mmCIF file of C-alpha atoms in Angstrom:
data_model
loop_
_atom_site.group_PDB
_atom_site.id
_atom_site.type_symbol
_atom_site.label_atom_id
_atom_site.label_comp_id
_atom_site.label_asym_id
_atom_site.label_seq_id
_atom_site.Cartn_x
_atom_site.Cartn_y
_atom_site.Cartn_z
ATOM 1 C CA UNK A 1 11.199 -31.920 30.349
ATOM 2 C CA UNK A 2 14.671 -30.489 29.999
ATOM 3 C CA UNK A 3 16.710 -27.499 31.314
ATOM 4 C CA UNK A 4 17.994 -24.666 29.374
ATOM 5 C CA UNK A 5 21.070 -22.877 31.011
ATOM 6 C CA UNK A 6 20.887 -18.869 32.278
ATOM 7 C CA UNK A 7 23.568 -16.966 31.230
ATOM 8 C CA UNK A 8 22.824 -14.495 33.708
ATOM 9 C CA UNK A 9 19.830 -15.181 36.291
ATOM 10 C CA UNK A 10 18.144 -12.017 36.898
ATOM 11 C CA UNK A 11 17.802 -10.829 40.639
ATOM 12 C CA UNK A 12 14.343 -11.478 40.396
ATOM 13 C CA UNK A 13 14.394 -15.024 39.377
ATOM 14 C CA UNK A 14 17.272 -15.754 42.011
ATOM 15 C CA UNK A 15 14.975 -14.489 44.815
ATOM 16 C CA UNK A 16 11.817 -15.932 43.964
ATOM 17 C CA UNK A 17 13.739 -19.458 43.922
ATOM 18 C CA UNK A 18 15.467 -18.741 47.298
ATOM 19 C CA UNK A 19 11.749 -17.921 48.768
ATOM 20 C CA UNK A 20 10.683 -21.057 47.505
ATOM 21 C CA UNK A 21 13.023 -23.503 48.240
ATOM 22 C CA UNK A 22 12.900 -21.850 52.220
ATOM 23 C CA UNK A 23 9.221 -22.755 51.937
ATOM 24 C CA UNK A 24 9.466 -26.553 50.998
ATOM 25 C CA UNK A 25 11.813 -26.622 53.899
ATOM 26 C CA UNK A 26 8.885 -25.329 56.292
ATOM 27 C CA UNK A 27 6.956 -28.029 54.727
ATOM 28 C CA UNK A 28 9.402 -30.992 54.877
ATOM 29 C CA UNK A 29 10.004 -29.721 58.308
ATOM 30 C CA UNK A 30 6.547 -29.169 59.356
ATOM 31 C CA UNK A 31 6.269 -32.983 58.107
ATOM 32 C CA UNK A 32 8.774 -33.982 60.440
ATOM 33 C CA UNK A 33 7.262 -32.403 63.510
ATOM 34 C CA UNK A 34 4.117 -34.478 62.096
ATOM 35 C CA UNK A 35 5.846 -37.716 62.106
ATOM 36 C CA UNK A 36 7.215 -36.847 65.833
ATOM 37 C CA UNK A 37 3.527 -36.691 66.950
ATOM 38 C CA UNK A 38 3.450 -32.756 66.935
ATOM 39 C CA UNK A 39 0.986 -30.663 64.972
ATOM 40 C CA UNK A 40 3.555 -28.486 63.014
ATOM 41 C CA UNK A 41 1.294 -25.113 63.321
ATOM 42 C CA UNK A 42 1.220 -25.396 66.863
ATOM 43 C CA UNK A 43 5.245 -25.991 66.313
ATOM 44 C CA UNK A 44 5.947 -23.135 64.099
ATOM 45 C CA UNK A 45 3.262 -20.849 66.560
ATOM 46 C CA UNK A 46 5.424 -21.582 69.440
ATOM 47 C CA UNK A 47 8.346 -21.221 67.390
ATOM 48 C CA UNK A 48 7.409 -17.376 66.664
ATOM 49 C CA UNK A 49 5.605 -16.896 70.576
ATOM 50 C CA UNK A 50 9.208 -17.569 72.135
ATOM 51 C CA UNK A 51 11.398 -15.587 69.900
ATOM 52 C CA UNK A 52 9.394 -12.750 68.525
ATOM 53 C CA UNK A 53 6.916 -11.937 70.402
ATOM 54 C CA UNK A 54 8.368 -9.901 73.631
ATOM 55 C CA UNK A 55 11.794 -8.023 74.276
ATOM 56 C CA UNK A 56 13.471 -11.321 76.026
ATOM 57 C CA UNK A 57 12.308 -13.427 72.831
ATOM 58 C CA UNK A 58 14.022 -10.744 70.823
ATOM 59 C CA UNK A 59 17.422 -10.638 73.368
ATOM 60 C CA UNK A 60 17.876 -14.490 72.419
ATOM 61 C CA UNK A 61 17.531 -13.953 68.797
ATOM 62 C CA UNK A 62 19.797 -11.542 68.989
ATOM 63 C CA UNK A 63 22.201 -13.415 71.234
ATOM 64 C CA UNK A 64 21.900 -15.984 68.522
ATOM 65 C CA UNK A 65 22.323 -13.946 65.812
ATOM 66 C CA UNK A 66 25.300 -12.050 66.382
ATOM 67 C CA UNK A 67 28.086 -14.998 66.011
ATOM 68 C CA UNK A 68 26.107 -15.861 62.854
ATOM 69 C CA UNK A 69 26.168 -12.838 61.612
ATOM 70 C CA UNK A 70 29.845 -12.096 61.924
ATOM 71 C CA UNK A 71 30.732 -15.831 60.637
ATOM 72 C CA UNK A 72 28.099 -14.990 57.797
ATOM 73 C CA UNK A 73 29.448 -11.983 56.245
ATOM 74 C CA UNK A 74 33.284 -13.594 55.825
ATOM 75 C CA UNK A 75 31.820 -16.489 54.271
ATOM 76 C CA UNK A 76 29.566 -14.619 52.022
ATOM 77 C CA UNK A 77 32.989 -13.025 51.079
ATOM 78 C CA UNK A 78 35.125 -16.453 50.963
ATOM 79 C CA UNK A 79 32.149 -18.238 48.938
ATOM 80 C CA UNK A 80 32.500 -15.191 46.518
ATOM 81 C CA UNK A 81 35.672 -15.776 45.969
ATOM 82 C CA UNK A 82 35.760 -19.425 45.327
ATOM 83 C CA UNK A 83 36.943 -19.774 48.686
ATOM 84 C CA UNK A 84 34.656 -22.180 50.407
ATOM 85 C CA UNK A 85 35.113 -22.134 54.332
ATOM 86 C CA UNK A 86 33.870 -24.739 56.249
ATOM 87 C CA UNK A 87 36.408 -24.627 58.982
ATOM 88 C CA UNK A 88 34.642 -21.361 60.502
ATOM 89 C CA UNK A 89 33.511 -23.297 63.363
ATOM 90 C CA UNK A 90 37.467 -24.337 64.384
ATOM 91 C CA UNK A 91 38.232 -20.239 63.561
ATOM 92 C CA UNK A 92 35.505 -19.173 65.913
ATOM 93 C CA UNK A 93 37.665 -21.752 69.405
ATOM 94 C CA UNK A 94 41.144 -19.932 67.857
ATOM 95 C CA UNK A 95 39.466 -16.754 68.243
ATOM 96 C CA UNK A 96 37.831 -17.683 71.553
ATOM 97 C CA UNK A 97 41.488 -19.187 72.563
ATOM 98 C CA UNK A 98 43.355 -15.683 71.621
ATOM 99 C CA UNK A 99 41.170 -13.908 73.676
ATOM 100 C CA UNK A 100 41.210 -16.072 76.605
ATOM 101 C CA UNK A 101 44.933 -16.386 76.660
ATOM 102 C CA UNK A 102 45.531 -12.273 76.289
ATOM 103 C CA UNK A 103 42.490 -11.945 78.904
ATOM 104 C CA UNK A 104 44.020 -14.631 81.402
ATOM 105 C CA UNK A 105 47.979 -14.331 80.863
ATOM 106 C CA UNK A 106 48.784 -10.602 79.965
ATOM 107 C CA UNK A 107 49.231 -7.917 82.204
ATOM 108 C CA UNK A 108 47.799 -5.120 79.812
ATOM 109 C CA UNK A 109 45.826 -2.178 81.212
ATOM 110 C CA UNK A 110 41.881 -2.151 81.144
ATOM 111 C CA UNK A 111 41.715 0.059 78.462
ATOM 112 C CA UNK A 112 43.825 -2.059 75.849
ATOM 113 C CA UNK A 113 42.596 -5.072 77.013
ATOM 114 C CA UNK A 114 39.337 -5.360 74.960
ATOM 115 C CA UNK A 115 40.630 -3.726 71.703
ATOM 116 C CA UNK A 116 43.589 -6.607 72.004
ATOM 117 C CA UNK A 117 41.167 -9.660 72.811
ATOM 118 C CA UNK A 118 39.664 -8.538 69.511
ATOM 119 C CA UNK A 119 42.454 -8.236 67.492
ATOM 120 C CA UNK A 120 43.916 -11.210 68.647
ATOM 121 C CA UNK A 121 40.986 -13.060 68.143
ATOM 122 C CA UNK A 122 40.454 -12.354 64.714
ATOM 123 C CA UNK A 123 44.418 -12.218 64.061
ATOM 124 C CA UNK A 124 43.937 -16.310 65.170
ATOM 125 C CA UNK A 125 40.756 -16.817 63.688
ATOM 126 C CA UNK A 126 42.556 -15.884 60.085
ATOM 127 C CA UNK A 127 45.428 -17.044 60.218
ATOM 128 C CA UNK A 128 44.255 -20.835 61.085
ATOM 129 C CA UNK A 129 41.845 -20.032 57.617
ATOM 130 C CA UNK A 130 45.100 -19.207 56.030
ATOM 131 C CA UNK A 131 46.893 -22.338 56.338
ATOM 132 C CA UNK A 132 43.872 -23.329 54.005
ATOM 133 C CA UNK A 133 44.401 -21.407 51.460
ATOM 134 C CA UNK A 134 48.021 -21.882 51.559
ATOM 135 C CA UNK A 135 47.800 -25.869 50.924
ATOM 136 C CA UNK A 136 45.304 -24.467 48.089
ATOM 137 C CA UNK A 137 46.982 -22.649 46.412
ATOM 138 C CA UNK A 138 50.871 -24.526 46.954
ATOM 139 C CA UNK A 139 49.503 -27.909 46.670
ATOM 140 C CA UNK A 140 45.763 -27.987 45.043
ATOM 141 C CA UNK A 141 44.563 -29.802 48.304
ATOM 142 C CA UNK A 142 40.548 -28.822 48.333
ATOM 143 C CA UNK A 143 40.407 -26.362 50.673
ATOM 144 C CA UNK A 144 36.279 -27.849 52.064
ATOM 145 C CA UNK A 145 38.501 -30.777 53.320
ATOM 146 C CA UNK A 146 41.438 -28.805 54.928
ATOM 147 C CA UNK A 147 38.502 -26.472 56.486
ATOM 148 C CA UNK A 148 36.857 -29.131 57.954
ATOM 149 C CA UNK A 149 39.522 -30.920 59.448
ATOM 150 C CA UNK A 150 41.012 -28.339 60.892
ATOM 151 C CA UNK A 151 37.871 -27.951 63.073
ATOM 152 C CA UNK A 152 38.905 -30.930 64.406
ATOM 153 C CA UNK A 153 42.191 -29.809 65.647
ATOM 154 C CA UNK A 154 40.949 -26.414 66.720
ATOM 155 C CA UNK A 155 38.682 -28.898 69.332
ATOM 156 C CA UNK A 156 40.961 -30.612 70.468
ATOM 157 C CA UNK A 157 43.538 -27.655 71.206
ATOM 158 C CA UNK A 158 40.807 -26.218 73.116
ATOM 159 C CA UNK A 159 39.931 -29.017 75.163
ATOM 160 C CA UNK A 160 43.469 -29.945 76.023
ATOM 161 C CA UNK A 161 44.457 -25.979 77.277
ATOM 162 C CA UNK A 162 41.704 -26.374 79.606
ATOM 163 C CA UNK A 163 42.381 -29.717 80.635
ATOM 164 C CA UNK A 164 46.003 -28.876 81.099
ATOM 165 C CA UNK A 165 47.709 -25.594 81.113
ATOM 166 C CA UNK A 166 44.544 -23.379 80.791
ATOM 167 C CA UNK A 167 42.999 -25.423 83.393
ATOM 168 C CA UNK A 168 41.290 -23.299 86.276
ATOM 169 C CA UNK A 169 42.658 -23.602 89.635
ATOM 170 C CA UNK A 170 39.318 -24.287 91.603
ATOM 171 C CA UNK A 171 37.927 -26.481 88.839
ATOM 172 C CA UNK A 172 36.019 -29.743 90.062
ATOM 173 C CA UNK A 173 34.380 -32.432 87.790
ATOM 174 C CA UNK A 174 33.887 -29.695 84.719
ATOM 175 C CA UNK A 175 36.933 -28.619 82.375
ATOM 176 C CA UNK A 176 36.897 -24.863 82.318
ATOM 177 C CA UNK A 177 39.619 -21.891 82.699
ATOM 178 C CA UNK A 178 39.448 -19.307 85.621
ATOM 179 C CA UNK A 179 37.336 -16.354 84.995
ATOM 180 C CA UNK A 180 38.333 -13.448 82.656
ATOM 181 C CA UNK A 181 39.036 -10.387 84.888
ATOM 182 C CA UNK A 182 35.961 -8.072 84.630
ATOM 183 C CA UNK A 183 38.095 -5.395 82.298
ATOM 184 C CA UNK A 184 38.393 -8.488 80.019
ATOM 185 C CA UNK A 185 34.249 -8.604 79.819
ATOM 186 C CA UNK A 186 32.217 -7.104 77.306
ATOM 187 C CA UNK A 187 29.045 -5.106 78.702
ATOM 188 C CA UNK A 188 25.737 -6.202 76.792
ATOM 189 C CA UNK A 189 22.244 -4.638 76.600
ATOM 190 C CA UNK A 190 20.091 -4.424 79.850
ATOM 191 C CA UNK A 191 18.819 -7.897 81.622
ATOM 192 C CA UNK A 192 20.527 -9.906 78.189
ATOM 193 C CA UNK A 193 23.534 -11.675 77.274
ATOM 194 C CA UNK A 194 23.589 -9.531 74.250
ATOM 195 C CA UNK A 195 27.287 -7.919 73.987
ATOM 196 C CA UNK A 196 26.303 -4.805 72.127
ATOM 197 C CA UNK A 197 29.895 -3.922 70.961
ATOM 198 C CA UNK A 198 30.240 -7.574 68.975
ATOM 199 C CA UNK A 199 26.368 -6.813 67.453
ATOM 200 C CA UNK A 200 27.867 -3.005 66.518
ATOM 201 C CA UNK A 201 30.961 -4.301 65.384
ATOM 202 C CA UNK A 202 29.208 -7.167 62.951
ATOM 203 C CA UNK A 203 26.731 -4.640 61.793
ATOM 204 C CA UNK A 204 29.366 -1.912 60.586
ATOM 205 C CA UNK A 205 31.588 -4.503 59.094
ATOM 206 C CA UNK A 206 28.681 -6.014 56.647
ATOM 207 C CA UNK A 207 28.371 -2.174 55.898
ATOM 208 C CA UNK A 208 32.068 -2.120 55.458
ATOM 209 C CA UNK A 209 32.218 -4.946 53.416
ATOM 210 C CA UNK A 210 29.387 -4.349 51.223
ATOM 211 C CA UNK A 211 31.297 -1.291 50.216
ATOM 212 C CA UNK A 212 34.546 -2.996 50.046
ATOM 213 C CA UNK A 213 33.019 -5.263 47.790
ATOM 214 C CA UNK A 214 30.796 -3.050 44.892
ATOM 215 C CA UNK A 215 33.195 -0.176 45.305
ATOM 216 C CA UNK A 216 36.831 -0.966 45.859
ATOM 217 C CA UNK A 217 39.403 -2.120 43.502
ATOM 218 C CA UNK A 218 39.715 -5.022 45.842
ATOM 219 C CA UNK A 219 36.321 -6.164 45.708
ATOM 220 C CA UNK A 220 36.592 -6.187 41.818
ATOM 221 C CA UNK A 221 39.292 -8.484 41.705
ATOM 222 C CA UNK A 222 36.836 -10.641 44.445
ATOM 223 C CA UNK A 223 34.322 -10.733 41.917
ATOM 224 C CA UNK A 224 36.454 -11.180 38.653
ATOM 225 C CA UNK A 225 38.340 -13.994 40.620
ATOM 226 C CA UNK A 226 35.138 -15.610 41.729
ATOM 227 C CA UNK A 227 33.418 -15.719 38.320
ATOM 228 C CA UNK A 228 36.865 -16.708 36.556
ATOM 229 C CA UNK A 229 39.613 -17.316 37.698
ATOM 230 C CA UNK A 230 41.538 -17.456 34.088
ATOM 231 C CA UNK A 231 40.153 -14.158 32.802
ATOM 232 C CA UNK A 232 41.464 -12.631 36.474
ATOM 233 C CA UNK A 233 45.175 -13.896 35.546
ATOM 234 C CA UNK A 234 44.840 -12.713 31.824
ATOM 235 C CA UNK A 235 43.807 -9.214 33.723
ATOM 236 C CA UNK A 236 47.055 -9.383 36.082
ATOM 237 C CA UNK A 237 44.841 -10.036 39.050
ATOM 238 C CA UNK A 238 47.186 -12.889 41.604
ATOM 239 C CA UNK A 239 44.402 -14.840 42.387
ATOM 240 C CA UNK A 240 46.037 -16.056 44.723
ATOM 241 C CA UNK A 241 46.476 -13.005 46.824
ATOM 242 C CA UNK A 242 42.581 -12.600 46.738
ATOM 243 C CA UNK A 243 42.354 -16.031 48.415
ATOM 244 C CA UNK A 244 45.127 -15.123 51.139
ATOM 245 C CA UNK A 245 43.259 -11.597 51.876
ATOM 246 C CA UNK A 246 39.381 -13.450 51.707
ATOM 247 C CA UNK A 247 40.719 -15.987 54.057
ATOM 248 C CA UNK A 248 42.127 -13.433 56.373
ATOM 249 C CA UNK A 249 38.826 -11.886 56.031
ATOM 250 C CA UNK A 250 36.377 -14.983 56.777
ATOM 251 C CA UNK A 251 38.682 -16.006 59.254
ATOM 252 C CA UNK A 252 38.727 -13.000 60.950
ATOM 253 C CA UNK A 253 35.171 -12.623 61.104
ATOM 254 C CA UNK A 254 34.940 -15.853 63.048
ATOM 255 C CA UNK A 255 37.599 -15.485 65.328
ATOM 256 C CA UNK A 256 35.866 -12.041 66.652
ATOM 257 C CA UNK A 257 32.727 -13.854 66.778
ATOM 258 C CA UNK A 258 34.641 -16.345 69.058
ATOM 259 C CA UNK A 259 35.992 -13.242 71.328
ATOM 260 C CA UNK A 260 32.362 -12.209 72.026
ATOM 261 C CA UNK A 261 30.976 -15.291 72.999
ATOM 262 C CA UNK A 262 33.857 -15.767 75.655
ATOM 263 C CA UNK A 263 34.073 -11.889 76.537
ATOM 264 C CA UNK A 264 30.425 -11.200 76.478
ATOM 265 C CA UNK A 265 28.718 -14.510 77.563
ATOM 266 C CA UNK A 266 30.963 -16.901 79.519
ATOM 267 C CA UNK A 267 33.566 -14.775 80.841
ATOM 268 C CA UNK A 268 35.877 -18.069 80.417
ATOM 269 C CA UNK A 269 37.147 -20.525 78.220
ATOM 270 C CA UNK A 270 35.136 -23.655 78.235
ATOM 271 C CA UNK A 271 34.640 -26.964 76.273
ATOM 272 C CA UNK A 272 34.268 -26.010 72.336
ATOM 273 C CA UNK A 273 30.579 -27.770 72.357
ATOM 274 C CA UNK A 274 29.645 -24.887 75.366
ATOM 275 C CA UNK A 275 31.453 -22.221 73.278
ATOM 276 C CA UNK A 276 29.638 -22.449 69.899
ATOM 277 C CA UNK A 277 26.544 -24.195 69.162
ATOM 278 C CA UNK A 278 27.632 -25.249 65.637
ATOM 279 C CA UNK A 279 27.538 -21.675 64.520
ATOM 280 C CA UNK A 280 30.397 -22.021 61.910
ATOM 281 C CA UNK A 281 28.385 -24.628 59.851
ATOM 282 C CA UNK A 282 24.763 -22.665 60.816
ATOM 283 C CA UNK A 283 26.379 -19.714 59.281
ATOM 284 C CA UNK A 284 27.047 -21.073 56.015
ATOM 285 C CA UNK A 285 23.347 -21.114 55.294
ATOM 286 C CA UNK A 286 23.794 -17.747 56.595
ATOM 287 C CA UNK A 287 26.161 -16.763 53.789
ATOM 288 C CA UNK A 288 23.812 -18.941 51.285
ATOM 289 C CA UNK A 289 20.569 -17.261 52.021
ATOM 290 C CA UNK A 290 22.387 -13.859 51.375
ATOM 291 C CA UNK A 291 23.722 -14.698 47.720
ATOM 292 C CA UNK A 292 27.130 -13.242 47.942
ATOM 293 C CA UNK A 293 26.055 -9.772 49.787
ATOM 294 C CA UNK A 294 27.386 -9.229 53.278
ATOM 295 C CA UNK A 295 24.827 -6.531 53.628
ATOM 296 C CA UNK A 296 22.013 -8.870 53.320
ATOM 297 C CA UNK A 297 23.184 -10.443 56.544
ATOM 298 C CA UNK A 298 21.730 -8.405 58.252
ATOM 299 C CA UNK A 299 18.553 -10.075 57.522
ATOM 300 C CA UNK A 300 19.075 -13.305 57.135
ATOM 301 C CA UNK A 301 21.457 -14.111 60.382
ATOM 302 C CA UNK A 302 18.299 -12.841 62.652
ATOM 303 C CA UNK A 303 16.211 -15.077 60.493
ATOM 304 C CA UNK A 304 18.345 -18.269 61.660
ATOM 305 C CA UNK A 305 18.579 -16.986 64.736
ATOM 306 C CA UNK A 306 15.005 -17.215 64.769
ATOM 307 C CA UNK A 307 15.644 -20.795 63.902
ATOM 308 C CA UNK A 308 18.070 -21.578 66.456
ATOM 309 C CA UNK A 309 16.180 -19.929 69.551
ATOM 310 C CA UNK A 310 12.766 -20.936 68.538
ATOM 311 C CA UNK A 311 14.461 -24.962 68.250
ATOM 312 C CA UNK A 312 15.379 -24.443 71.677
ATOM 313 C CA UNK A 313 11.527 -23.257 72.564
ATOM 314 C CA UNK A 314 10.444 -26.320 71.006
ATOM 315 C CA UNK A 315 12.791 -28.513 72.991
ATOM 316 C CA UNK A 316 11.166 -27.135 76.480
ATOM 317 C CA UNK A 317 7.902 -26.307 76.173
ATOM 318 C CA UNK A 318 7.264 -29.633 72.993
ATOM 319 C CA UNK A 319 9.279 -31.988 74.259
ATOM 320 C CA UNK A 320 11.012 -32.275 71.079
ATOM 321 C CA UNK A 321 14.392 -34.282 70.346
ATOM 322 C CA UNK A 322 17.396 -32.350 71.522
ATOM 323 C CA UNK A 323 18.799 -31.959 67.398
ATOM 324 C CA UNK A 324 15.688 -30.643 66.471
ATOM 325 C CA UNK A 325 17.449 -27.010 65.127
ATOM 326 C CA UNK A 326 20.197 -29.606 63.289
ATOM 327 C CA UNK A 327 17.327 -31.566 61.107
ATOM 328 C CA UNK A 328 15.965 -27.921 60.571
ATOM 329 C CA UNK A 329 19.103 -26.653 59.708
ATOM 330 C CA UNK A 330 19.768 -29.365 57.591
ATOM 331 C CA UNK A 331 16.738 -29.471 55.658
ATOM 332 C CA UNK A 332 17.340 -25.371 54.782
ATOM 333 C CA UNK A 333 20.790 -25.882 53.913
ATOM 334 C CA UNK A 334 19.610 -29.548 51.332
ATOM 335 C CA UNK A 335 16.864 -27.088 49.661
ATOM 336 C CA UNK A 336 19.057 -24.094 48.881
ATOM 337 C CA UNK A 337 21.491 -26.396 47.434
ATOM 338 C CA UNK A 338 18.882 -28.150 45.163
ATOM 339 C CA UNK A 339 17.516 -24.857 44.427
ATOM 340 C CA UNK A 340 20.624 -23.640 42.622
ATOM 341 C CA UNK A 341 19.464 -26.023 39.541
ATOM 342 C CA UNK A 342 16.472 -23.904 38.818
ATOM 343 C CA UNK A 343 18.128 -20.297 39.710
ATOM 344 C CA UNK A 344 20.627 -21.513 36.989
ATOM 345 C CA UNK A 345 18.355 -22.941 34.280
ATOM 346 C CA UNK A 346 14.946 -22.322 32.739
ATOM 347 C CA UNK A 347 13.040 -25.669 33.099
ATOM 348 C CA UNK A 348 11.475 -26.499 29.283
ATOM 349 C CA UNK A 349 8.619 -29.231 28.628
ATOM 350 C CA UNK A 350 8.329 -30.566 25.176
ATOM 351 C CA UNK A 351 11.217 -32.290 22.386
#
């Protein structure tokens, strides 16, 4: 047996591959609920009963969803690019700090208050990427490390503003800042935690940035930079101008994700683990699943949402370990990657 490179996998091929390396996960995972002592069709049953089955199933998923698919579509972007992002969990708190601070410490009218938690949210949320991309590109450090440690130091800024400055004034036992006013709160659908402006505003920027990406002269030099870098040079493309504006972009992305789960959920700042519930690294697989194509997104952040609120059925009603949506997460994220070696070569058997 041998493998034979693809020049070019077709669409086809590349899809087919996806679908089946998202099915061995079921069954690795399904053979994990097995060795926990749970039958894994009554697992994936409930699974489906508690997320998509009814309106309030649906409200979770969606709840879910929406930070993943905002994170999602800037790393679909960044990975595009060359850029890989794995700090979006650490530009999701700078967002969610922005907004708190312009919510809790600037005397702005109700009107202006909103837009300004938002642009200051992703304003954070991209800059932070961009000190990434600077070491990058002025000193060749990898920019997966720099990412991922400045996670790190986006936790820990958190957790000392509301231990210290941010801290709120009424606080006992729990680390948390004072309420946002309620001009500095985003209003969600009926009965749901849902905040329908962050869903609208991460559905019309994977529309955006689908377009931006087959149809601009900016998303051209994306793709030439992403599939070589040398030929993009030779065509007078900076390449590294692409990777400032991408990280802006995936950066960005986060950071609003950030504002809407502390504007549209907790109405405060709170500890980082409250805040997100990994969604930077959850939305990688995001961004994998959707091969480069913010638009597809659309789909696949519901489906880990899915994921995500159906773990947290099978915590309650299965008694199930308390990382049971991390080993599933896991296991996704391990199969795509070993897919990519039979989406990028034909698999021979003979001399």
């Amino acid at each position: 047996m041998r493998f034979t490179p693809i020049a070019d996998p077709p669409r086809g091929r590349v899809a087919w591959v996806t679908l089946g390396a998202l099915v061995f996960a079921l069954v690795v995972a399904g053979l994990i609920f097995w060795l926990a002592g749970t039958n894994p069709f009554e697992a994936y049953a409930a699974m489906l009963q508690g997320t998509v089955s009814d309106w309030s199933g649906w409200a979770e998923v969606l709840r879910r969803g929406t930070p993943l698919l905002l994170i999602g579509i800037g790393l679909t972007l960044a990975f595009r690019a060359q850029f890989f992002n794995i700090g979006a969990e650490g530009q999701l708190l700078l967002g969610a700090v922005a907004a708190g601070g312009i919510a809790l410490f600037t005397p702005l009218p109700p009107l202006l208050m909103l837009p300004t938690m938002f642009v200051g949210g992703a304003l954070a949320g991209g800059l932070w990427a961009i000190i990434a991309a600077l070491l990058k590109t002025r000193l060749k450090v990898n920019e997966i490390l720099t990412t991922l440690m400045l996670n790190y130091v986006a936790t820990y800024l958190l957790i000392y503003l509301i231990n210290g400055p941010w801290k709120g004034k009424n606080v006992r036992g729990f680390i948390y800042s004072d309420d946002f006013p309620d001009f500095a709160q985003l209003p969600t659908l009926p009965n749901t935690q849902v905040g329908w402006p962050t869903l609208l505003l991460g559905v019309l920027l994977a529309v955006g940035l689908q377009w931006f990406l087959s149809r601009s002269t900016g998303g051209y030099e994306l793709r030439v930079t992403g599939e070589n870098p040398e030929a993009a040079r030779y065509a007078g493309i900076s390449v590294n101008s692409v990777l400032f504006k991408m990280a802006m972009i995936t950066g960005g992305a986060a950071g609003l994700a950030g504002v809407g789960e502390v504007a549209g959920i907790h109405h405060k700042l709170l500890e980082p683990s409250q805040i997100s519930s990994g969604y930077g690294f959850t939305a990688v697989i995001v961004a994998w699943l959707a091969r480069g194509n913010p638009l597809l997104c659309l789909i696949t952040a519901p489906l880990m949402g899915i994921i995500l609120a159906g773990g947290d059925v099978l915590k309650i009603n299965m008694n199930l370990p308390f990382r049971i949506t991390d080993v599933f997460s896991g296991v996704i994220l391990m199969s795509l990657i070993a897919s990519e070696i039979f989406v990028k070569n034909r698999i021979k058997f003979g001399k």
